[in-house]
PDB file of C-alpha atoms in Angstrom:
ATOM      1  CA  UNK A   1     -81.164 -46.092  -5.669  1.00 77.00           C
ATOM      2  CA  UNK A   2     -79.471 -47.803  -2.794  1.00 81.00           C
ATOM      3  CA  UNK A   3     -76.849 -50.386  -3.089  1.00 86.00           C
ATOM      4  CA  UNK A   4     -75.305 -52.663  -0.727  1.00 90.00           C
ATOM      5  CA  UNK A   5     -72.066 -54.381  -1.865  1.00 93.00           C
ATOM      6  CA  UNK A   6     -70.489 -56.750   0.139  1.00 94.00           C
ATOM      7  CA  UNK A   7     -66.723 -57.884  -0.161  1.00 91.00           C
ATOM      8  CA  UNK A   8     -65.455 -60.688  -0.054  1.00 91.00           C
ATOM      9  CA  UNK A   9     -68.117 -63.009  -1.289  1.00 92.00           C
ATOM     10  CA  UNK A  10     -66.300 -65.725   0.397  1.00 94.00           C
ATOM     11  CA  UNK A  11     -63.886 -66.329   3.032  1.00 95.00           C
ATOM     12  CA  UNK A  12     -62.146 -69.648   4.151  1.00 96.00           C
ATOM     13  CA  UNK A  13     -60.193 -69.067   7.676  1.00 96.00           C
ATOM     14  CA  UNK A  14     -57.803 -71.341  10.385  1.00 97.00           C
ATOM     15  CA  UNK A  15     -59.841 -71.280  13.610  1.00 97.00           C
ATOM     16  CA  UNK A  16     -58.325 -67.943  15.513  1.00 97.00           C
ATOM     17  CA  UNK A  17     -57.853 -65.446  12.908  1.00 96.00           C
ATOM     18  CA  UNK A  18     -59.099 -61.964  13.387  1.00 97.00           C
ATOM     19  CA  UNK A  19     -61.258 -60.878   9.968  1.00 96.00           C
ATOM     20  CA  UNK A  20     -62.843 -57.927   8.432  1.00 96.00           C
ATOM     21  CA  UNK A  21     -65.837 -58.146   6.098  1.00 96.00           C
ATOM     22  CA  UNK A  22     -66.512 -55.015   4.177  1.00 97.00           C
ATOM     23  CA  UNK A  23     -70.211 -53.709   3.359  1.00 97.00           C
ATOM     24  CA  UNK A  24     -70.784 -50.443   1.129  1.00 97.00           C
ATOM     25  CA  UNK A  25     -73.160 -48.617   0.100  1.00 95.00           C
ATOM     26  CA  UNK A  26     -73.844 -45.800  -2.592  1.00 93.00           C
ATOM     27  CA  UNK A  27     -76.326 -43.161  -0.516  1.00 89.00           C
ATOM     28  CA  UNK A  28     -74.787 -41.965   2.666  1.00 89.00           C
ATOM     29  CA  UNK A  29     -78.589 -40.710   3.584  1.00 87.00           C
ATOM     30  CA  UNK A  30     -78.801 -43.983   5.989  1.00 88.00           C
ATOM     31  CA  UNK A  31     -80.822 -43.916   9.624  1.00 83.00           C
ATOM     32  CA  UNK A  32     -79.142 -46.994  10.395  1.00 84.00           C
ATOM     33  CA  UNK A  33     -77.309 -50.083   9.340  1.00 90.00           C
ATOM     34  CA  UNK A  34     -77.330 -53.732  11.174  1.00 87.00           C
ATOM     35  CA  UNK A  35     -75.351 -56.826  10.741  1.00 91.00           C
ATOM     36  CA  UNK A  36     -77.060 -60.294  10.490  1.00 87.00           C
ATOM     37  CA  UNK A  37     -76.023 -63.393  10.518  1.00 86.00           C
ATOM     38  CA  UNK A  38     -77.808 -66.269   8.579  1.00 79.00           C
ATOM     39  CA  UNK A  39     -77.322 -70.138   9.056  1.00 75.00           C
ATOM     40  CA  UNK A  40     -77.900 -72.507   6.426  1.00 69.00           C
ATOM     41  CA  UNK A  41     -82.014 -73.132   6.098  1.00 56.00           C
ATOM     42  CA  UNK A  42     -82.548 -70.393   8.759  1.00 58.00           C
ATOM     43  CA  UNK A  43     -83.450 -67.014   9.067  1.00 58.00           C
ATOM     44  CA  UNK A  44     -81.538 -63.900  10.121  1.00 67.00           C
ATOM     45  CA  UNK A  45     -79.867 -63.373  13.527  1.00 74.00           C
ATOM     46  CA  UNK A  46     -79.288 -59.381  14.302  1.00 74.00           C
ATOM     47  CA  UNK A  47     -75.255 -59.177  15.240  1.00 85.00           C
ATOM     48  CA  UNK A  48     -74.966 -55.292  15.576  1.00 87.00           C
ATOM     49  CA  UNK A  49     -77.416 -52.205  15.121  1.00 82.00           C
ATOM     50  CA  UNK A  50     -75.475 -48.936  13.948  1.00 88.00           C
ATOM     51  CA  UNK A  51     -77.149 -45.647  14.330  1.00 84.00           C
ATOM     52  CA  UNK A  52     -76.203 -43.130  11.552  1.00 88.00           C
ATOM     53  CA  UNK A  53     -74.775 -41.139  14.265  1.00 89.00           C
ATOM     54  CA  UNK A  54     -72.383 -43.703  15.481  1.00 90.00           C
ATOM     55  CA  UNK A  55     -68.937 -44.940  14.951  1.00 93.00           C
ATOM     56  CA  UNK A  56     -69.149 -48.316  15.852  1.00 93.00           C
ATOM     57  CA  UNK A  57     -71.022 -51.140  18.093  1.00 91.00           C
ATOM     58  CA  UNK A  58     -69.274 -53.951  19.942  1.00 92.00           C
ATOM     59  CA  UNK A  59     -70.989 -57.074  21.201  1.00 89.00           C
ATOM     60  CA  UNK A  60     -68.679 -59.594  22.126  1.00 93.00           C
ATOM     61  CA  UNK A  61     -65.848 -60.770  19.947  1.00 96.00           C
ATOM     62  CA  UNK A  62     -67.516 -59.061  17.488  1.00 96.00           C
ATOM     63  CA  UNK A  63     -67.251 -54.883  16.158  1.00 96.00           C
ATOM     64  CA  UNK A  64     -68.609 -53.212  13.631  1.00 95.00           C
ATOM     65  CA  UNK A  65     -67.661 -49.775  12.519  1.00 97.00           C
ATOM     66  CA  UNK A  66     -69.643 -47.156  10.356  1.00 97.00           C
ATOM     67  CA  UNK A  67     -68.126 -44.414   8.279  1.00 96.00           C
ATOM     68  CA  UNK A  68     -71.182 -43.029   6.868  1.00 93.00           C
ATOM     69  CA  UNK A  69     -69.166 -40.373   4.650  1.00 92.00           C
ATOM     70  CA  UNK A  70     -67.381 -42.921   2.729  1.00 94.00           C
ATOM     71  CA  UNK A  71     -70.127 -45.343   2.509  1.00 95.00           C
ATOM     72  CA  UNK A  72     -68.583 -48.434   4.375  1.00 97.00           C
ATOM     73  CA  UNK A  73     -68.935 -50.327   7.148  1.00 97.00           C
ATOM     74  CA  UNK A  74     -67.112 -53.701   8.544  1.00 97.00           C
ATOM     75  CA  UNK A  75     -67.668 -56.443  10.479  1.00 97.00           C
ATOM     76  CA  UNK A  76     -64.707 -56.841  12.825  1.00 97.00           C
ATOM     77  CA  UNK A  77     -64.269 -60.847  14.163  1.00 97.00           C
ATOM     78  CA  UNK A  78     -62.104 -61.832  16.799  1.00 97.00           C
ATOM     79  CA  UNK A  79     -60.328 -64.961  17.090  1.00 97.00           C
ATOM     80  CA  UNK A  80     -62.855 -67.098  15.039  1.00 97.00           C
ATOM     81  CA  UNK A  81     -64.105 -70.231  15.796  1.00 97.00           C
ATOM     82  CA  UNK A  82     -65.933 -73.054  13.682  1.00 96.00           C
ATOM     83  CA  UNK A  83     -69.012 -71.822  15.123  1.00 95.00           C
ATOM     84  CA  UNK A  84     -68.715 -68.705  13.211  1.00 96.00           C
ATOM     85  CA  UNK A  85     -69.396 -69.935  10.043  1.00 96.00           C
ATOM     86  CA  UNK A  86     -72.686 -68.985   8.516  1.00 93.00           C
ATOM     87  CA  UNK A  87     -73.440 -65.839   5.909  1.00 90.00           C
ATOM     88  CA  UNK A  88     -73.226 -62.278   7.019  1.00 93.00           C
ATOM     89  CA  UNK A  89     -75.342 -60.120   5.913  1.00 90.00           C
ATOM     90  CA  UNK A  90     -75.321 -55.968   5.860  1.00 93.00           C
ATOM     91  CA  UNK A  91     -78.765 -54.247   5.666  1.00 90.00           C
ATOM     92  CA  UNK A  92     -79.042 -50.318   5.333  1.00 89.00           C
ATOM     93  CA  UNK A  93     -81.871 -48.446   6.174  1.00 80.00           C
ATOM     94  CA  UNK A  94     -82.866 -45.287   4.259  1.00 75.00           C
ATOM     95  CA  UNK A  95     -85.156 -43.674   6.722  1.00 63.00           C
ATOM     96  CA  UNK A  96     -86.771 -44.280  10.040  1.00 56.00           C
ATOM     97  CA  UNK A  97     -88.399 -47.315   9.862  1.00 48.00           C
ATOM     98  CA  UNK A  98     -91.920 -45.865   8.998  1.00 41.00           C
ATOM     99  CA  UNK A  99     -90.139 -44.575   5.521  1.00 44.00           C
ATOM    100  CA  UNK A 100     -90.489 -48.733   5.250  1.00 53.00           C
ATOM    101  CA  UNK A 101     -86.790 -49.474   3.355  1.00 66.00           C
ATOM    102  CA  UNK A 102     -83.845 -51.312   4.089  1.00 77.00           C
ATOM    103  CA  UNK A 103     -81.359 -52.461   1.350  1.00 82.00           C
ATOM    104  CA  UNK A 104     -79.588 -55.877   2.162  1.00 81.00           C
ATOM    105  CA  UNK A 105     -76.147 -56.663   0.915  1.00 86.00           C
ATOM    106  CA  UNK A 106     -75.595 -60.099  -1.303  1.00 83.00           C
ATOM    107  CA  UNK A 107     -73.450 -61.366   2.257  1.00 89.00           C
ATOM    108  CA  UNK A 108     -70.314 -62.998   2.879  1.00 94.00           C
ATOM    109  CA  UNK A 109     -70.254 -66.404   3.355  1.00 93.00           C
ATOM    110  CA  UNK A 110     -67.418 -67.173   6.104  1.00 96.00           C
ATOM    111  CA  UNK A 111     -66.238 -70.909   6.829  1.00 96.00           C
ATOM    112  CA  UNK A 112     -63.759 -71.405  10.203  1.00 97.00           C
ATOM    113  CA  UNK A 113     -61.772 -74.771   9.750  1.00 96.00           C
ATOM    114  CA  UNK A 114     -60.997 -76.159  13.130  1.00 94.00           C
TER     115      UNK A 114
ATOM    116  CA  UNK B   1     -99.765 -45.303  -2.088  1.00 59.00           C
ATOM    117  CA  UNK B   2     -99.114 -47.293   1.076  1.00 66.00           C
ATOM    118  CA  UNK B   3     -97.087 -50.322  -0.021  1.00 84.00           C
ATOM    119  CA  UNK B   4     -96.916 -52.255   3.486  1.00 87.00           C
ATOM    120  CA  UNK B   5    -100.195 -51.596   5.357  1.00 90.00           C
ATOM    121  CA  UNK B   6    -100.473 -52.641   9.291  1.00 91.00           C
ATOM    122  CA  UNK B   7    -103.150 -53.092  11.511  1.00 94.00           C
ATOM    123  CA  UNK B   8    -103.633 -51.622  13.989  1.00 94.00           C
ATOM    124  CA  UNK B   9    -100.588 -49.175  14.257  1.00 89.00           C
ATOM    125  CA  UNK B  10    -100.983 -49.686  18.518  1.00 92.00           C
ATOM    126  CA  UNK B  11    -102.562 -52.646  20.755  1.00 96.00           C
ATOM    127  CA  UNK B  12    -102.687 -52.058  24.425  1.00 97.00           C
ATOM    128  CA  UNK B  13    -104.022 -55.645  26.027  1.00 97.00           C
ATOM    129  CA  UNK B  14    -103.868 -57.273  28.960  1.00 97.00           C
ATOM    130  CA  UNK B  15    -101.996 -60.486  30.018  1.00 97.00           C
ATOM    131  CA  UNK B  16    -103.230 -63.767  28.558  1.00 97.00           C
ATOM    132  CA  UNK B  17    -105.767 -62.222  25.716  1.00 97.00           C
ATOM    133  CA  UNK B  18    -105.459 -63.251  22.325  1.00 97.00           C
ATOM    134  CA  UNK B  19    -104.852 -60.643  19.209  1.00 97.00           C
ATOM    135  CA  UNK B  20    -103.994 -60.293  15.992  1.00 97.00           C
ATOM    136  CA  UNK B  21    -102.164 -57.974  14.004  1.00 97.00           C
ATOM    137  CA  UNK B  22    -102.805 -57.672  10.189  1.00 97.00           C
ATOM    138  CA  UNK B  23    -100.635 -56.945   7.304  1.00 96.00           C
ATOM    139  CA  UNK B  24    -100.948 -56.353   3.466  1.00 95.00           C
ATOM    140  CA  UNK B  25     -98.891 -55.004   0.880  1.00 94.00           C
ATOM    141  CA  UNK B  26     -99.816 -54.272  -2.711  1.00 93.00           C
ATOM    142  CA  UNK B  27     -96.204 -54.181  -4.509  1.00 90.00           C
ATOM    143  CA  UNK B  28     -97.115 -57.493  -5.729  1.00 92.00           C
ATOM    144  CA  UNK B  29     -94.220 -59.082  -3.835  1.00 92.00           C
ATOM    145  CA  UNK B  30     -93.711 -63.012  -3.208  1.00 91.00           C
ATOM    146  CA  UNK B  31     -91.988 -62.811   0.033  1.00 89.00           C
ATOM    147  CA  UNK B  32     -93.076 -61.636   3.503  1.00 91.00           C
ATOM    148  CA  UNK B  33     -91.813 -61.030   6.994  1.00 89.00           C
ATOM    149  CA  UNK B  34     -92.588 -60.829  10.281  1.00 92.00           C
ATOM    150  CA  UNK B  35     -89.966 -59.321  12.187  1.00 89.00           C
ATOM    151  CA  UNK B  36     -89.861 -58.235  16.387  1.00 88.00           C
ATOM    152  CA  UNK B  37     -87.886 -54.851  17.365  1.00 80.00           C
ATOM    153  CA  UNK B  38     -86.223 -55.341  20.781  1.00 69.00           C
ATOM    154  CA  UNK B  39     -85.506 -52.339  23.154  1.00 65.00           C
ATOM    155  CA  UNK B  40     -82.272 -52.304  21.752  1.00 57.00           C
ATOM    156  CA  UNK B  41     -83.775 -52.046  18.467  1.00 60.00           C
ATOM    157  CA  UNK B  42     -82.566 -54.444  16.670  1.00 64.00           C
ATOM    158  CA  UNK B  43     -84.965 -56.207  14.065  1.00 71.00           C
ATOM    159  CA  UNK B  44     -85.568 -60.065  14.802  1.00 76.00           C
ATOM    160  CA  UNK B  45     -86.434 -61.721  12.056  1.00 79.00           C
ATOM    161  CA  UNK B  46     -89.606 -64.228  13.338  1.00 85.00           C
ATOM    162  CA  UNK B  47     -91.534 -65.682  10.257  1.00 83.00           C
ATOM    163  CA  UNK B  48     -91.006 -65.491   6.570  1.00 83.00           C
ATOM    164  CA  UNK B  49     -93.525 -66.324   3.580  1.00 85.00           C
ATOM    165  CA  UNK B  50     -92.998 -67.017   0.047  1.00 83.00           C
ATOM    166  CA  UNK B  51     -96.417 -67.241  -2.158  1.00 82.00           C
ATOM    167  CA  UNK B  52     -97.951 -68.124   0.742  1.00 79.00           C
ATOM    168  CA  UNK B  53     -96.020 -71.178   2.459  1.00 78.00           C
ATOM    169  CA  UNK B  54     -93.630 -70.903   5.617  1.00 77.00           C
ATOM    170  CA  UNK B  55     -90.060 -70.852   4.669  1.00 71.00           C
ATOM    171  CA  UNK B  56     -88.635 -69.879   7.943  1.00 64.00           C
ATOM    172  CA  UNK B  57     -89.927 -70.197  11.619  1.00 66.00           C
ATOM    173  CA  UNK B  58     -87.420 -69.067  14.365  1.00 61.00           C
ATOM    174  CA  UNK B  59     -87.074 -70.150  17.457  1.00 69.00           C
ATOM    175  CA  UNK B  60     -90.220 -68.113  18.382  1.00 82.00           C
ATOM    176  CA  UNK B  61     -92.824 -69.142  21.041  1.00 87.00           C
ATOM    177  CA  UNK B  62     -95.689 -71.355  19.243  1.00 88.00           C
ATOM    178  CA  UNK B  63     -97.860 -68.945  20.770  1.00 94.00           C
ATOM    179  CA  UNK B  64     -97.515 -67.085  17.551  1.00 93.00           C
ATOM    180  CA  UNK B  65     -98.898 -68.159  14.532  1.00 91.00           C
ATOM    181  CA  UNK B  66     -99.022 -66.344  11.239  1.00 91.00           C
ATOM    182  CA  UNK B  67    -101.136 -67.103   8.129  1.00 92.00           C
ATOM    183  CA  UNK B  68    -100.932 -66.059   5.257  1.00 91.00           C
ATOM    184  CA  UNK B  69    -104.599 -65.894   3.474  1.00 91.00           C
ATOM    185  CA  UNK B  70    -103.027 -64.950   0.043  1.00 91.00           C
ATOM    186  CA  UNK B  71     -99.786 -64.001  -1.435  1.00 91.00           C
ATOM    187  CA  UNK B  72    -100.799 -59.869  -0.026  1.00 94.00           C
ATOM    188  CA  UNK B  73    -101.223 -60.997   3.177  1.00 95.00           C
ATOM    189  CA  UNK B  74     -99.460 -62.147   6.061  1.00 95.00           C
ATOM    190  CA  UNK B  75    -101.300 -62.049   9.620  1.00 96.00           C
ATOM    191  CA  UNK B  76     -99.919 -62.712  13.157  1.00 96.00           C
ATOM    192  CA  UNK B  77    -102.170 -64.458  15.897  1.00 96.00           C
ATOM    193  CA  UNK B  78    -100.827 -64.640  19.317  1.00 96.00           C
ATOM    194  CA  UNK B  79    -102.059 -66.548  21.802  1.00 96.00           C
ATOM    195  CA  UNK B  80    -102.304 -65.947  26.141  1.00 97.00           C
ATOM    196  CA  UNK B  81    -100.059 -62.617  25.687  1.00 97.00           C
ATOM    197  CA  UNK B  82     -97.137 -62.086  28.452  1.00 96.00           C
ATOM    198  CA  UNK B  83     -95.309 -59.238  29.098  1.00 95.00           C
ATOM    199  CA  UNK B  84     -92.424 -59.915  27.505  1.00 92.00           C
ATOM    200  CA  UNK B  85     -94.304 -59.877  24.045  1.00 94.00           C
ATOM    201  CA  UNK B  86     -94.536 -55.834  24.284  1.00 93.00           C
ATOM    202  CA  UNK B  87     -92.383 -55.006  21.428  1.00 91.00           C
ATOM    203  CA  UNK B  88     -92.922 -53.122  18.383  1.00 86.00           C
ATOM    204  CA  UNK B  89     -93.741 -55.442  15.474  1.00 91.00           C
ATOM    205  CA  UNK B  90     -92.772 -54.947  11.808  1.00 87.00           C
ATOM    206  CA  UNK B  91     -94.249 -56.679   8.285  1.00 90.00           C
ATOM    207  CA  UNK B  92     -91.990 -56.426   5.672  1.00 88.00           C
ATOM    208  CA  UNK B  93     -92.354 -57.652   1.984  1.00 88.00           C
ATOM    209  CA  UNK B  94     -89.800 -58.479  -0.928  1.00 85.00           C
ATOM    210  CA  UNK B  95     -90.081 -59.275  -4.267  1.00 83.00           C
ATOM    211  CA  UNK B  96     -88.733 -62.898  -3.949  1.00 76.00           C
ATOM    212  CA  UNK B  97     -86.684 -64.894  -1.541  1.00 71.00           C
ATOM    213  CA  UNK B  98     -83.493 -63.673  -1.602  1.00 64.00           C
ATOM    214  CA  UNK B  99     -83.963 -60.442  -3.049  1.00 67.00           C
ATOM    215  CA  UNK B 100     -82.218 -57.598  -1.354  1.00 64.00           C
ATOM    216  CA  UNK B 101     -84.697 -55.104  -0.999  1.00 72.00           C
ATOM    217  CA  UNK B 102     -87.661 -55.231   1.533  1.00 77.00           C
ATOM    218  CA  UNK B 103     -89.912 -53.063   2.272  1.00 81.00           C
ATOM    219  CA  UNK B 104     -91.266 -52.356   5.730  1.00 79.00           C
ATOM    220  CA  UNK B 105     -94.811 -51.665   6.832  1.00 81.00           C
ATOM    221  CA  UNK B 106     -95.141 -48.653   9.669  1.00 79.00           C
ATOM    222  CA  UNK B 107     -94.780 -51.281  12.640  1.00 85.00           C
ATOM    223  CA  UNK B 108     -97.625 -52.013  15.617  1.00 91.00           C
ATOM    224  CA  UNK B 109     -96.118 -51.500  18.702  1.00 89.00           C
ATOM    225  CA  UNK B 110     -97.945 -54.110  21.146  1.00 94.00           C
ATOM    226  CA  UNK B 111     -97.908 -53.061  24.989  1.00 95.00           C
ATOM    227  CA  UNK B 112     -99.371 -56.468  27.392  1.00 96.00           C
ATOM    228  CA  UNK B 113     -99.794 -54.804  30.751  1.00 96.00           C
TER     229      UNK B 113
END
């Protein structure tokens, strides 16, 4: 069975620090893994889509890197503002989407402090 | 067993029709989704039902409206279809709200010519 652990559970940063939140996960057999975002009351904005067969995805300030060997991925942040703050969420996929399973991480809730 | 049932699997229509897609799941699960796959893939998340009333709407056209007839199903109805609709589209159920497994249906991929 697939699980999705994300560390920290919380993190409190000064407006422009770089940070790292850690996701892993027990079965290396992914397809994919994404990073969400969710805001208070709100649903789930897609940050980054990793492939199994990729290393990592940049959008923006924002990288995430998959190590599918060791189970891990992060989320990479640069130079966070206030509007960052919200909870970030890891999902894992098993199989292709028809195989119908993803496995979501608990999330890290980040707060930016102007 | 098929857990997360979709109907139909493909929908070729023409701008400005109206259709539906269906869903069902029989895990006995509170919570369902409607999510939209972009080209690049990535899974939007669109509506989201627990025992049957809306707990989240995004910022999605109001062209689309789901219902949810009972707690094993969750339809979408969309309304004078545009191009920029064509995009696979994926049910998904969970146990609860909150819980961190869901469980996707097979996906309909929509194509408005």
């Amino acid at each position: 069975k697939q699980e999705v652990t994300q560390i920290p559970a919380a993190l409190s940063v000064p407006e422009g620090e770089n940070l790292v939140l850690n996701c892993s996960f027990t079965d290396s057999a992914i397809y994919n893994l994404q990073w969400f975002r969710q805001d208070p009351g709100k649903g789930l904005t897609s940050l980054l889509l990793i492939q199994s067969s990729q290393r990592e995805q940049t959008s923006g300030r924002l990288n995430a890197s998959l190590d599918k060997s060791s189970g891990r991925s992060t989320l990479y942040i640069a130079a966070s503002q206030p509007g960052d703050s919200a909870t970030y969420l890891c999902a894992v996929r098993r199989g292709a989407l028809s195989a119908g399973k993803s496995t979501f991480g608990d999330g890290t809730t980040l707060t930016v402090k102007p | 067993d098929t857990a997360v049932s979709q109907t139909p699997k493909y929908l070729v229509t023409q701008m400005g029709n109206d259709k539906s897609i269906k869903c069902e799941q029989n895990l006995g699960h509170d919570t369902m989704y409607w999510y939209k796959q972009d080209s690049k893939k990535f899974l939007k998340i669109m509506f989201s039902y627990n025992n049957k009333e809306l707990i989240i709407n995004e910022t999605v056209p109001n062209r689309f409206s789901p219902k949810s007839p009972d707690k094993a199903h969750l339809n979408l109805h969309i309304n004078s279809l545009e191009l920029g609709d064509s995009a696979v589209y994926f049910c998904a159920s969970s146990p609860r709200m909150g819980a961190n497994e869901q469980y996707f249906g097979p996906g309909t991929r929509l194509t408005v010519t």
